[in-house]
Coordinates of C-alpha atoms and ligand atoms in Angstrom, one line a residue:
M204 CA 80.2 17.0 20.4
S205 CA 80.4 13.7 22.0
S206 CA 77.9 12.9 24.7
F207 CA 78.9 11.7 28.2
S208 CA 77.1 9.7 30.8
A209 CA 77.9 8.1 34.1
L210 CA 75.6 5.2 33.4
P211 CA 77.1 2.0 32.0
V212 CA 76.6 1.7 28.1
A213 CA 74.2 -1.2 28.3
L214 CA 71.9 0.9 30.7
Q215 CA 72.3 3.8 28.5
H216 CA 71.0 1.9 25.6
K217 CA 68.1 0.6 27.6
L218 CA 67.3 4.0 28.7
A219 CA 67.4 5.4 25.1
S220 CA 65.2 2.8 23.8
A221 CA 62.8 3.2 26.7
T222 CA 62.6 6.9 25.9
R223 CA 62.2 6.1 22.2
S224 CA 59.4 3.7 22.9
S225 CA 57.7 5.9 25.4
S226 CA 57.7 8.8 22.9
S227 CA 56.3 6.4 20.2
V228 CA 53.7 5.3 22.7
V229 CA 52.9 9.1 23.4
M230 CA 52.7 9.6 19.6
A231 CA 50.3 6.7 19.2
M232 CA 48.2 8.0 22.1
T233 CA 48.1 11.4 20.5
N234 CA 47.1 9.8 17.3
L235 CA 44.5 7.8 19.0
N236 CA 43.1 10.8 20.8
I237 CA 42.9 12.8 17.4
I238 CA 41.1 9.8 15.8
R239 CA 38.8 9.5 18.8
N240 CA 38.1 13.4 18.6
I241 CA 37.3 13.1 14.9
I242 CA 34.9 10.2 15.4
F243 CA 33.3 12.2 18.2
V244 CA 32.9 15.3 16.1
L245 CA 31.6 13.3 13.2
F246 CA 29.1 11.7 15.6
I247 CA 28.0 14.9 17.0
L248 CA 27.7 16.3 13.5
R249 CA 25.7 13.4 12.4
F250 CA 23.5 13.8 15.4
V251 CA 23.0 17.6 14.9
R252 CA 22.3 17.0 11.2
R253 CA 19.7 14.4 11.9
S254 CA 18.1 16.4 14.6
F255 CA 18.0 19.5 12.3
Y256 CA 16.2 17.4 9.6
T257 CA 13.9 15.8 12.0
L258 CA 13.0 19.1 13.6
R259 CA 12.6 20.8 10.3
G260 CA 10.6 18.0 8.9
Q261 CA 8.1 17.7 11.8
G262 CA 8.3 21.1 13.2
I263 CA 8.5 21.7 17.0
I264 CA 4.8 21.0 17.4
G265 CA 4.9 18.0 15.3
Y266 CA 7.8 16.7 17.2
I267 CA 6.0 17.2 20.5
R268 CA 3.0 15.7 19.2
H269 CA 5.0 12.7 18.0
A270 CA 6.6 12.3 21.5
Y271 CA 3.3 12.6 23.2
S272 CA 1.8 9.9 21.0
Q273 CA 4.7 7.5 21.6
I274 CA 4.3 8.1 25.4
R275 CA 0.6 7.3 25.1
V276 CA 1.4 4.2 23.1
F277 CA 3.9 3.2 25.9
V278 CA 1.4 3.9 28.7
Y279 CA -1.3 1.9 27.0
S280 CA 1.0 -0.9 26.4
L281 CA 1.9 -1.0 30.2
F282 CA -1.8 -1.0 31.0
L283 CA -2.6 -3.9 28.5
R284 CA 0.2 -6.0 30.2
A285 CA -1.1 -5.2 33.7
P286 CA -2.3 -8.3 35.7
G287 CA -6.1 -8.8 35.3
V288 CA -6.2 -6.8 32.0
R289 CA -3.9 -9.0 30.1
G290 CA -5.9 -12.2 30.9
K291 CA -9.1 -10.4 29.7
V292 CA -7.5 -9.2 26.5
D293 CA -6.0 -12.7 25.8
K294 CA -9.4 -14.2 26.3
Q295 CA -11.3 -11.8 24.0
I296 CA -8.7 -12.1 21.4
A297 CA -9.0 -15.9 21.6
E298 CA -12.8 -15.7 21.3
T299 CA -12.6 -13.4 18.5
L300 CA -10.3 -15.7 16.5
T301 CA -12.4 -18.8 17.3
K302 CA -15.6 -16.9 15.8
L303 CA -13.3 -15.8 12.8
E304 CA -12.2 -19.4 12.3
A305 CA -15.8 -20.7 12.4
K306 CA -16.7 -18.1 9.8
L307 CA -13.9 -18.7 7.5
T308 CA -13.3 -22.4 7.5
P309 CA -16.1 -24.7 6.6
Q310 CA -17.0 -27.1 9.3
G311 CA -19.6 -29.9 9.8
P312 CA -20.3 -33.5 8.7
G313 CA -20.6 -32.7 5.1
V314 CA -17.2 -31.2 4.8
I315 CA -14.1 -33.3 3.6
K316 CA -10.7 -31.9 4.2
F317 CA -8.0 -33.0 1.8
T318 CA -4.9 -32.6 3.8
S319 CA -2.7 -35.3 1.9
L320 CA -2.6 -36.5 -1.7
P321 CA -5.2 -38.9 -2.9
K322 CA -3.6 -42.4 -2.9
E323 CA -5.1 -43.0 -6.4
A324 CA -5.2 -40.3 -9.0
W325 CA -8.6 -38.6 -9.4
T326 CA -10.5 -38.7 -12.6
A327 CA -11.1 -35.3 -14.4
E328 CA -14.8 -35.7 -13.6
Q329 CA -13.9 -36.1 -9.8
V330 CA -11.7 -33.0 -9.8
Q331 CA -14.4 -31.0 -11.7
A332 CA -17.2 -32.1 -9.3
E333 CA -15.1 -30.9 -6.4
L334 CA -14.2 -27.6 -8.1
D335 CA -17.8 -27.1 -8.7
K336 CA -18.5 -27.5 -5.0
L337 CA -15.7 -25.2 -4.1
S338 CA -17.0 -22.4 -6.4
A339 CA -20.5 -22.8 -4.9
M340 CA -19.4 -22.3 -1.3
E341 CA -21.5 -19.7 0.5
H342 CA -20.0 -16.2 -0.3
T343 CA -20.9 -12.6 -0.5
K344 CA -22.4 -12.2 -4.0
W345 CA -19.9 -10.2 -6.1
E346 CA -22.0 -11.3 -9.0
D347 CA -24.9 -9.1 -7.7
G348 CA -22.6 -6.2 -7.4
R349 CA -22.5 -6.3 -3.7
V350 CA -18.7 -6.3 -3.3
S351 CA -16.6 -3.1 -3.3
G352 CA -13.8 -3.6 -5.8
A353 CA -12.5 -7.1 -5.8
V354 CA -14.0 -8.2 -9.3
Y355 CA -13.7 -5.3 -11.7
H356 CA -15.5 -6.7 -14.7
G357 CA -16.6 -10.3 -14.4
G358 CA -18.4 -10.4 -17.7
S359 CA -18.9 -13.9 -19.2
D360 CA -17.6 -13.1 -22.6
L361 CA -14.5 -11.5 -21.4
L362 CA -14.0 -14.5 -18.9
K363 CA -14.4 -17.0 -21.7
L364 CA -11.7 -15.2 -23.8
Q365 CA -9.4 -14.9 -20.8
T366 CA -9.8 -18.7 -20.0
A367 CA -9.1 -19.5 -23.7
A368 CA -5.9 -17.4 -23.7
F369 CA -5.0 -18.9 -20.3
S370 CA -5.2 -22.4 -21.6
Q371 CA -3.4 -21.7 -24.8
F372 CA -0.5 -20.4 -22.8
A373 CA -0.9 -22.5 -19.6
V374 CA 2.6 -23.9 -19.9
A375 CA 4.4 -20.7 -20.9
N376 CA 6.9 -19.0 -18.8
P377 CA 8.5 -15.7 -19.9
I378 CA 11.8 -16.8 -18.3
H379 CA 12.3 -18.7 -21.4
P380 CA 11.6 -16.1 -24.2
D381 CA 13.0 -18.4 -27.0
V382 CA 10.6 -21.2 -25.8
F383 CA 7.6 -18.9 -25.5
P384 CA 8.3 -16.0 -28.0
G385 CA 4.5 -15.1 -28.1
V386 CA 4.5 -14.4 -24.4
R387 CA 7.6 -12.2 -24.7
K388 CA 5.8 -10.2 -27.5
M389 CA 2.7 -9.9 -25.6
E390 CA 4.4 -8.7 -22.4
A391 CA 6.4 -6.1 -24.3
E392 CA 3.2 -5.1 -26.0
I393 CA 1.2 -4.7 -22.8
V394 CA 3.9 -2.4 -21.3
A395 CA 4.0 -0.4 -24.6
M396 CA 0.1 0.1 -24.6
V397 CA 0.1 1.2 -20.9
L398 CA 3.0 3.5 -21.4
A399 CA 1.0 5.2 -24.2
L400 CA -2.0 5.5 -22.0
F401 CA 0.0 7.3 -19.3
N402 CA 1.5 9.7 -21.8
A403 CA 5.1 8.4 -21.5
P404 CA 7.9 10.2 -23.4
Q405 CA 10.2 8.6 -26.0
G406 CA 12.6 6.2 -24.3
A407 CA 10.2 5.4 -21.3
A408 CA 10.2 1.8 -20.2
G409 CA 8.4 -0.6 -18.0
V410 CA 7.9 -4.2 -16.8
T411 CA 4.8 -6.3 -16.0
T412 CA 4.5 -7.6 -12.5
G413 CA 2.2 -9.8 -10.3
G414 CA 0.2 -7.1 -8.8
G415 CA 0.0 -3.6 -7.6
T416 CA 2.0 -4.3 -4.5
E417 CA 4.9 -5.8 -6.6
S418 CA 4.8 -2.8 -9.0
I419 CA 5.1 -0.4 -5.9
L420 CA 7.9 -2.6 -4.3
M421 CA 9.8 -2.4 -7.5
A422 CA 9.4 1.4 -7.9
C423 CA 10.8 1.8 -4.4
L424 CA 13.6 -0.6 -5.1
S425 CA 14.5 1.3 -8.1
A426 CA 14.6 4.7 -6.4
R427 CA 16.6 3.2 -3.5
Q428 CA 19.3 1.7 -5.9
K429 CA 19.4 4.9 -7.9
A430 CA 20.2 7.0 -4.8
Y431 CA 22.7 4.6 -3.7
A432 CA 24.5 4.2 -7.0
E433 CA 24.3 8.0 -7.9
R434 CA 24.4 9.7 -4.6
G435 CA 25.8 7.1 -2.2
V436 CA 22.7 7.3 0.0
T437 CA 22.9 4.5 2.6
E438 CA 20.0 5.6 4.9
P439 CA 17.4 6.1 2.4
E440 CA 14.0 7.8 3.3
M441 CA 10.7 8.3 1.3
I442 CA 8.0 10.7 1.9
L443 CA 4.4 9.4 1.5
P444 CA 0.9 10.7 2.0
E445 CA -0.6 9.0 5.0
T446 CA -3.3 7.7 2.6
A447 CA -0.7 6.0 0.3
H448 CA -1.2 2.3 0.0
A449 CA 0.3 -0.1 2.5
A450 CA 2.6 -1.5 -0.2
F451 CA 4.9 1.5 0.3
N452 CA 5.1 0.5 4.0
K453 CA 5.9 -3.1 2.9
A454 CA 8.7 -1.7 0.7
S455 CA 10.0 0.2 3.6
E456 CA 10.2 -3.0 5.8
Y457 CA 11.6 -5.2 2.9
F458 CA 14.2 -2.7 1.6
G459 CA 15.2 -0.7 4.7
I460 CA 13.7 2.7 3.6
K461 CA 12.5 5.0 6.4
V462 CA 9.0 6.4 5.8
H463 CA 7.8 9.8 6.5
S464 CA 4.1 9.7 6.5
V465 CA 2.5 13.1 5.8
R466 CA -0.9 14.1 6.9
C467 CA -3.6 14.6 4.3
P468 CA -5.8 17.3 6.1
T469 CA -9.4 18.2 5.7
P470 CA -11.2 19.5 3.7
D471 CA -9.5 18.1 0.6
Y472 CA -7.6 15.1 2.1
K473 CA -4.6 15.6 -0.3
V474 CA -1.1 15.3 1.0
D475 CA 0.1 18.4 2.7
I476 CA 2.8 19.8 0.2
R477 CA 4.4 22.2 2.6
S478 CA 4.9 19.2 5.0
V479 CA 6.4 17.2 2.2
R480 CA 8.9 20.0 1.2
R481 CA 10.0 20.3 4.9
L482 CA 10.7 16.6 5.2
I483 CA 13.0 16.6 2.0
N484 CA 16.7 16.1 3.1
P485 CA 19.8 14.5 1.4
N486 CA 18.5 11.0 2.2
T487 CA 15.3 11.4 0.5
I488 CA 15.1 8.9 -2.3
L489 CA 11.4 9.0 -3.4
L490 CA 8.4 11.2 -3.2
V491 CA 4.9 9.6 -3.6
G492 CA 1.5 10.7 -4.6
S493 CA -1.7 8.6 -5.3
A494 CA -4.0 9.0 -8.3
P495 CA -6.3 8.1 -6.7
N496 CA -5.5 6.7 -3.1
F497 CA -7.3 3.5 -1.9
P498 CA -9.1 4.9 1.3
H499 CA -10.9 8.0 -0.3
G500 CA -10.4 8.0 -3.9
I501 CA -8.7 11.3 -3.8
V502 CA -5.9 12.3 -6.3
D503 CA -3.1 14.0 -4.6
D504 CA -1.7 17.3 -5.8
I505 CA 0.6 15.7 -8.4
P506 CA 1.6 18.8 -10.2
A507 CA 2.9 20.3 -6.9
L508 CA 4.6 17.0 -6.1
S509 CA 6.2 17.1 -9.5
R510 CA 7.5 20.7 -9.0
L511 CA 9.2 19.5 -5.7
A512 CA 10.7 16.5 -7.5
V513 CA 12.1 18.7 -10.3
T514 CA 13.5 21.3 -7.8
Y515 CA 15.2 18.7 -5.5
K516 CA 16.0 16.2 -8.3
I517 CA 14.3 13.5 -6.4
P518 CA 12.2 10.8 -8.2
L519 CA 8.4 10.9 -7.9
H520 CA 6.3 7.8 -8.0
V521 CA 2.5 8.2 -8.8
D522 CA 0.4 5.3 -7.7
C523 CA -2.2 4.7 -10.3
C524 CA -2.6 1.1 -9.4
L525 CA -6.4 1.6 -8.4
G526 CA -7.1 4.4 -10.9
S527 CA -5.5 2.4 -13.7
F528 CA -7.6 2.4 -16.8
V529 CA -10.5 4.5 -15.4
I530 CA -8.3 7.4 -14.6
A531 CA -6.6 7.2 -18.0
F532 CA -10.1 7.2 -19.7
L533 CA -11.8 9.9 -17.7
K534 CA -11.2 12.5 -20.5
H535 CA -12.2 10.2 -23.3
A536 CA -15.4 9.5 -21.4
G537 CA -16.1 13.2 -20.9
Y538 CA -15.4 13.6 -17.2
P539 CA -13.0 16.1 -15.8
S540 CA -9.5 14.6 -15.6
P541 CA -7.4 15.5 -12.6
Y542 CA -5.2 18.7 -12.9
E543 CA -5.7 18.8 -16.7
D544 CA -4.9 22.6 -16.8
E545 CA -1.7 22.0 -14.7
G546 CA -0.3 19.2 -16.8
G547 CA -2.3 16.3 -15.5
F548 CA -1.1 13.5 -13.2
D549 CA 1.1 11.4 -15.3
F550 CA 4.4 11.5 -17.3
R551 CA 3.2 14.8 -18.9
L552 CA 4.5 16.2 -15.7
P553 CA 8.4 16.5 -15.8
G554 CA 8.9 15.3 -12.1
V555 CA 7.0 12.1 -12.5
T556 CA 9.6 9.3 -12.9
S557 CA 7.5 6.2 -12.3
I558 CA 3.8 5.1 -12.3
S559 CA 2.3 1.8 -11.2
V560 CA -0.9 0.8 -13.1
D561 CA -2.8 -2.3 -12.3
T562 CA -4.0 -4.1 -15.4
H563 CA -5.8 -6.5 -13.1
K564 CA -8.0 -3.7 -11.7
Y565 CA -9.7 -1.5 -14.1
G566 CA -7.7 -3.0 -17.0
F567 CA -10.0 -6.0 -16.4
A568 CA -7.3 -8.6 -16.7
P569 CA -7.3 -11.7 -14.4
K570 CA -5.7 -11.1 -11.0
G571 CA -1.8 -11.4 -11.0
N572 CA -1.3 -8.6 -13.5
S573 CA 0.2 -5.1 -13.1
V574 CA 2.7 -2.8 -14.9
V575 CA 5.3 -0.4 -13.5
L576 CA 6.3 2.3 -15.8
Y577 CA 9.6 4.4 -15.7
R578 CA 10.5 7.6 -17.4
N579 CA 13.6 5.9 -18.8
R580 CA 15.4 2.7 -19.2
V581 CA 18.1 3.5 -16.6
L582 CA 15.4 3.9 -13.9
R583 CA 13.9 0.4 -14.9
S584 CA 17.5 -1.1 -14.8
Y585 CA 17.7 -0.3 -11.1
Q586 CA 15.0 -2.9 -10.2
Y587 CA 16.6 -5.6 -12.3
F588 CA 18.4 -8.5 -10.5
I589 CA 21.4 -9.9 -12.2
L590 CA 23.9 -12.6 -10.9
P591 CA 26.5 -13.1 -13.5
N592 CA 28.5 -15.8 -11.7
W593 CA 25.9 -18.1 -10.6
P594 CA 26.9 -21.8 -10.9
G595 CA 23.3 -22.3 -12.5
G596 CA 24.3 -19.9 -15.3
V597 CA 24.2 -16.2 -15.8
Y598 CA 20.9 -15.2 -14.1
A599 CA 18.9 -12.1 -14.9
S600 CA 15.4 -11.4 -13.9
P601 CA 13.3 -8.2 -14.2
S602 CA 11.4 -8.4 -10.9
I603 CA 10.7 -10.3 -7.7
A604 CA 9.5 -13.5 -9.2
G605 CA 11.8 -15.9 -11.1
S606 CA 9.5 -18.1 -13.2
R607 CA 6.3 -16.2 -14.1
P608 CA 3.0 -17.2 -15.5
G609 CA 2.9 -16.7 -19.2
A610 CA -0.9 -17.6 -19.1
L611 CA -1.7 -14.5 -17.1
I612 CA 0.2 -12.3 -19.5
A613 CA -1.7 -13.8 -22.3
S614 CA -5.0 -13.4 -20.7
C615 CA -4.0 -9.7 -19.9
W616 CA -3.1 -9.0 -23.5
A617 CA -6.4 -10.6 -24.7
S618 CA -8.3 -8.5 -22.1
L619 CA -6.6 -5.2 -23.3
M620 CA -7.1 -6.1 -27.0
S621 CA -10.8 -7.1 -26.6
M622 CA -11.7 -4.1 -24.6
G623 CA -10.0 -1.5 -26.8
E624 CA -10.3 2.1 -26.4
S625 CA -14.1 2.0 -27.0
G626 CA -14.6 -0.7 -24.4
Y627 CA -12.6 1.2 -21.7
T628 CA -14.4 4.5 -22.5
D629 CA -17.6 2.8 -22.1
S630 CA -16.8 1.0 -18.8
C631 CA -15.4 4.4 -17.6
H632 CA -18.7 5.9 -18.2
K633 CA -20.7 3.1 -16.4
I634 CA -18.2 3.0 -13.4
V635 CA -17.7 6.8 -12.9
G636 CA -21.2 7.5 -13.5
A637 CA -22.3 5.2 -10.7
A638 CA -19.7 6.6 -8.5
K639 CA -21.1 10.2 -9.2
K640 CA -24.7 9.0 -8.7
F641 CA -23.7 7.6 -5.3
E642 CA -21.8 10.7 -4.3
E643 CA -24.7 12.9 -5.2
A644 CA -27.0 10.7 -3.1
I645 CA -24.8 11.0 -0.1
R646 CA -24.6 14.9 -0.5
E647 CA -28.3 15.3 -1.5
H648 CA -30.7 12.6 -0.4
P649 CA -32.6 13.9 2.5
E650 CA -31.8 10.8 4.7
L651 CA -28.3 10.3 3.7
S652 CA -27.1 13.9 3.6
K653 CA -28.2 14.5 7.2
S654 CA -26.2 11.4 8.4
F655 CA -23.3 11.3 6.2
K656 CA -20.7 13.5 4.5
V657 CA -18.4 12.7 1.5
V658 CA -14.8 12.6 2.3
G659 CA -13.1 15.2 0.0
Q660 CA -13.8 15.4 -3.7
P661 CA -13.5 11.9 -5.3
M662 CA -12.9 12.1 -9.0
V663 CA -12.5 8.6 -10.1
S664 CA -14.3 5.4 -8.9
V665 CA -14.1 5.3 -5.2
V666 CA -16.3 7.2 -2.8
A667 CA -15.7 7.4 0.9
F668 CA -18.2 8.8 3.4
A669 CA -18.2 9.4 7.1
S670 CA -20.9 10.1 9.7
N671 CA -21.8 13.7 10.4
T672 CA -23.9 13.0 13.5
P673 CA -23.2 11.3 16.7
Q674 CA -26.5 9.4 16.3
V675 CA -25.0 7.4 13.5
D676 CA -21.8 5.3 14.0
I677 CA -20.2 4.6 10.7
Y678 CA -18.9 1.3 12.0
D679 CA -22.4 0.3 12.9
V680 CA -23.6 1.2 9.5
A681 CA -20.8 -0.9 8.1
D682 CA -21.9 -3.9 10.1
A683 CA -25.5 -3.3 9.2
M684 CA -24.6 -3.2 5.5
S685 CA -22.7 -6.5 5.9
A686 CA -25.7 -8.0 7.4
K687 CA -27.5 -7.0 4.2
S688 CA -24.9 -9.0 2.3
W689 CA -22.9 -5.8 1.2
H690 CA -19.1 -6.0 1.3
L691 CA -17.9 -2.4 1.7
N692 CA -14.7 -1.3 3.2
A693 CA -14.3 0.2 6.8
L694 CA -11.7 2.9 7.0
Q695 CA -10.0 4.5 9.9
S696 CA -8.3 7.9 10.6
P697 CA -11.0 9.3 10.0
A698 CA -13.6 6.7 10.8
A699 CA -15.5 6.2 7.4
M700 CA -16.5 3.6 4.9
H701 CA -15.9 3.5 1.1
I702 CA -17.0 1.6 -2.0
A703 CA -14.9 1.2 -5.1
F704 CA -17.4 1.0 -8.1
T705 CA -16.7 -1.7 -10.6
I706 CA -18.8 -3.0 -13.6
P707 CA -21.0 -5.2 -11.3
T708 CA -21.3 -2.6 -8.5
A709 CA -22.1 0.1 -10.9
A710 CA -25.2 -1.9 -12.0
A711 CA -26.2 -2.3 -8.3
V712 CA -25.9 1.4 -7.2
D713 CA -29.6 2.0 -6.8
N714 CA -29.9 -1.1 -4.5
L715 CA -26.9 0.2 -2.7
I716 CA -28.5 3.6 -2.0
A717 CA -31.8 2.1 -1.1
D718 CA -30.2 -0.2 1.4
L719 CA -28.1 2.6 2.9
V720 CA -31.2 4.6 3.4
L721 CA -32.9 1.7 5.3
V722 CA -29.9 1.1 7.4
V723 CA -29.4 4.8 8.3
A724 CA -33.1 4.9 9.4
E725 CA -32.5 1.7 11.6
E726 CA -29.4 3.1 13.3
R727 CA -31.1 6.3 14.0
A728 CA -33.9 4.4 15.6
K729 CA -31.5 2.3 17.7
A730 CA -29.6 5.5 18.8
A731 CA -32.9 7.0 20.0
E732 CA -33.8 3.8 21.8
R733 CA -30.5 4.0 23.6
V734 CA -31.1 7.4 24.7
R735 CA -34.5 6.5 25.9
Q736 CA -33.0 3.7 27.9
G737 CA -30.2 5.8 29.3
K738 CA -27.3 4.0 30.9
A739 CA -29.0 0.7 30.7
A740 CA -28.6 0.6 27.0
E741 CA -26.3 -2.1 25.8
R742 CA -24.7 -1.5 22.4
K743 CA -24.4 -4.7 20.2
R744 CA -21.2 -4.4 18.3
G745 CA -20.5 -6.0 15.0
D746 CA -17.0 -6.9 13.5
A747 CA -16.2 -3.6 11.9
S748 CA -17.4 -1.8 15.1
A749 CA -15.3 -4.1 17.4
L750 CA -12.2 -4.0 15.3
Y751 CA -12.1 -0.3 14.4
G752 CA -14.4 1.2 16.9
V753 CA -13.2 -0.5 20.1
A754 CA -9.7 -2.1 19.4
G755 CA -8.9 0.6 16.9
S756 CA -9.3 3.4 19.5
I757 CA -6.7 2.0 21.7
P758 CA -3.3 3.8 20.7
D759 CA -1.3 0.6 21.3
K760 CA -1.8 -1.5 18.3
T761 CA -0.7 -4.9 19.8
I762 CA -4.3 -6.1 20.0
V763 CA -5.1 -5.2 16.3
R764 CA -1.8 -6.8 15.3
R765 CA -2.5 -10.1 17.2
L766 CA -6.0 -10.1 15.6
A767 CA -4.5 -9.6 12.1
E768 CA -1.9 -12.3 12.6
G769 CA -4.7 -14.7 13.9
F770 CA -6.6 -13.7 10.7
L771 CA -3.7 -14.6 8.5
D772 CA -3.1 -17.9 10.5
T773 CA -6.8 -18.8 10.0
L774 CA -6.4 -18.6 6.1
Y775 CA -4.0 -21.5 6.2
L776 CA -6.2 -23.7 8.4
A777 CA -7.0 -26.8 6.1
Ligands
PLP239 C1 -4.1 2.8 -4.6 C2 -3.6 1.3 -4.5 N1 -2.3 1.1 -4.7 C3 -1.9 -0.2 -4.6 C4 -2.7 -1.3 -4.4 C5 -2.1 -2.7 -4.2 O1 -2.6 -3.5 -5.3 P1 -2.6 -5.0 -5.1 O2 -3.6 -5.4 -4.1 O3 -2.8 -5.6 -6.5 O4 -1.2 -5.4 -4.6 C6 -4.0 -1.0 -4.2 C7 -5.0 -2.2 -4.0 O5 -6.1 -1.9 -3.8 C8 -4.5 0.2 -4.4 O6 -5.9 0.6 -4.1

């Protein structure tokens, strides 16, 4: 049937093409609407999914608590920026930093600062004389066992051996295994020895790193890469005990991994397993437990974490950086080893996929040594960095550093070999024996037990204690102990302090107990005097008390951040 129209042919064509184009516009609009709706639905689904996991993870009360604390932080930050307050805060921060500078950087007429190269090369004698002066600078005496952690052995025979190994391999760099084959061999053997100590299965693997933080960074990176490669996770999350080392938060910032920090409630201060389970979601790339943690020396419930890891098929990292060779030798030394009847705390548990172990702590190697261990080589390969098409040649490096000090690897190897199982068993005896003696004094000494309580049940080398009476402020105790030349660690949430026993501190445990008894008596006397004076009493605050007691009690952490930043800046003042 032919069509008929009164319109001229040219107009008919225009109309037809206009109708065609308007219908294609309508089609396009419809498609656009569909796409827009799909995007909207996806967005809503994502939002609902996220909200569901957040609510399930934190619980309604946790969610409200979190919102409340955020509001408090905000209100305090407004208060700190208010006219009048801000100026005072700035002034106090400046004063504190000036004091810090005076304390940390030597001043005065006798001090020569070298801020440019000497015009003429110094003789070896000149250099040595200056080095002698530098090592004799006034410092807290670790040699007398007055420093928590820091120097874990310090014995002169071991130091001599380490120095010899260092000088023999001073030029070595494991990036050139053909040039320094001895270093490659030693590095591989260190990893193998530490794997054996932590009951690694056949096929397990590891690398040496420059320290605990780097080992932890690598374990987090490996877990993130694994989740991305095998499950396509692009918004990775990890679940940590709130007592886990700050290195995990560093990994979070460096590698864009969201952290869920789980409370470690009293009385045992172990990570709350139910909260961990509730926080697991498809974005979870890693669970973490410490054996033991830095603040309180508590070993988390690793068997329970392992069960979660197996059930949900998520990697589990156990941080044994601090525990290192002491936790590994507890059983040999005749002490209870954590969770022995539930499979232990290491690779014997099927869920444990990686462990960090600091050879530079209780392995007694020089600083700059640690190991990260993996259940298998695939996990290790996720931390490797490989650049096949680099103009400088095919580039492959196992960890963060490019060039690495072969000398440190040699010194580490020499330390491990010279200590041997017998040496580590013996040192475990000394260190854990001293920790137990100190813990017993806090719990049972008539003066100490009425002022302090031990935090949880420490099992390894760290003992943390808090005040159990308003008459004794733990930060005042920390300051008073500093005045007696002790360098112990102040802790927060809860307010407490700790000591990590080492070979030097183990030898000084009786002095430590005696000084603590004196200090607590002085603090009680001061408190009684304050009560007598009533409102007129002025409280003199030391560093720990000011930082943790005053600044630390403010929910907004800007002041603490500024002080910490100022501290870091001070380190670089020549
Ligand atoms: C439990 C724990 N993990 C990790 C680290 C980090 O080790 P490093 O200071 O060698 O980076 C420490 C340090 O004290 C620690 O105690």
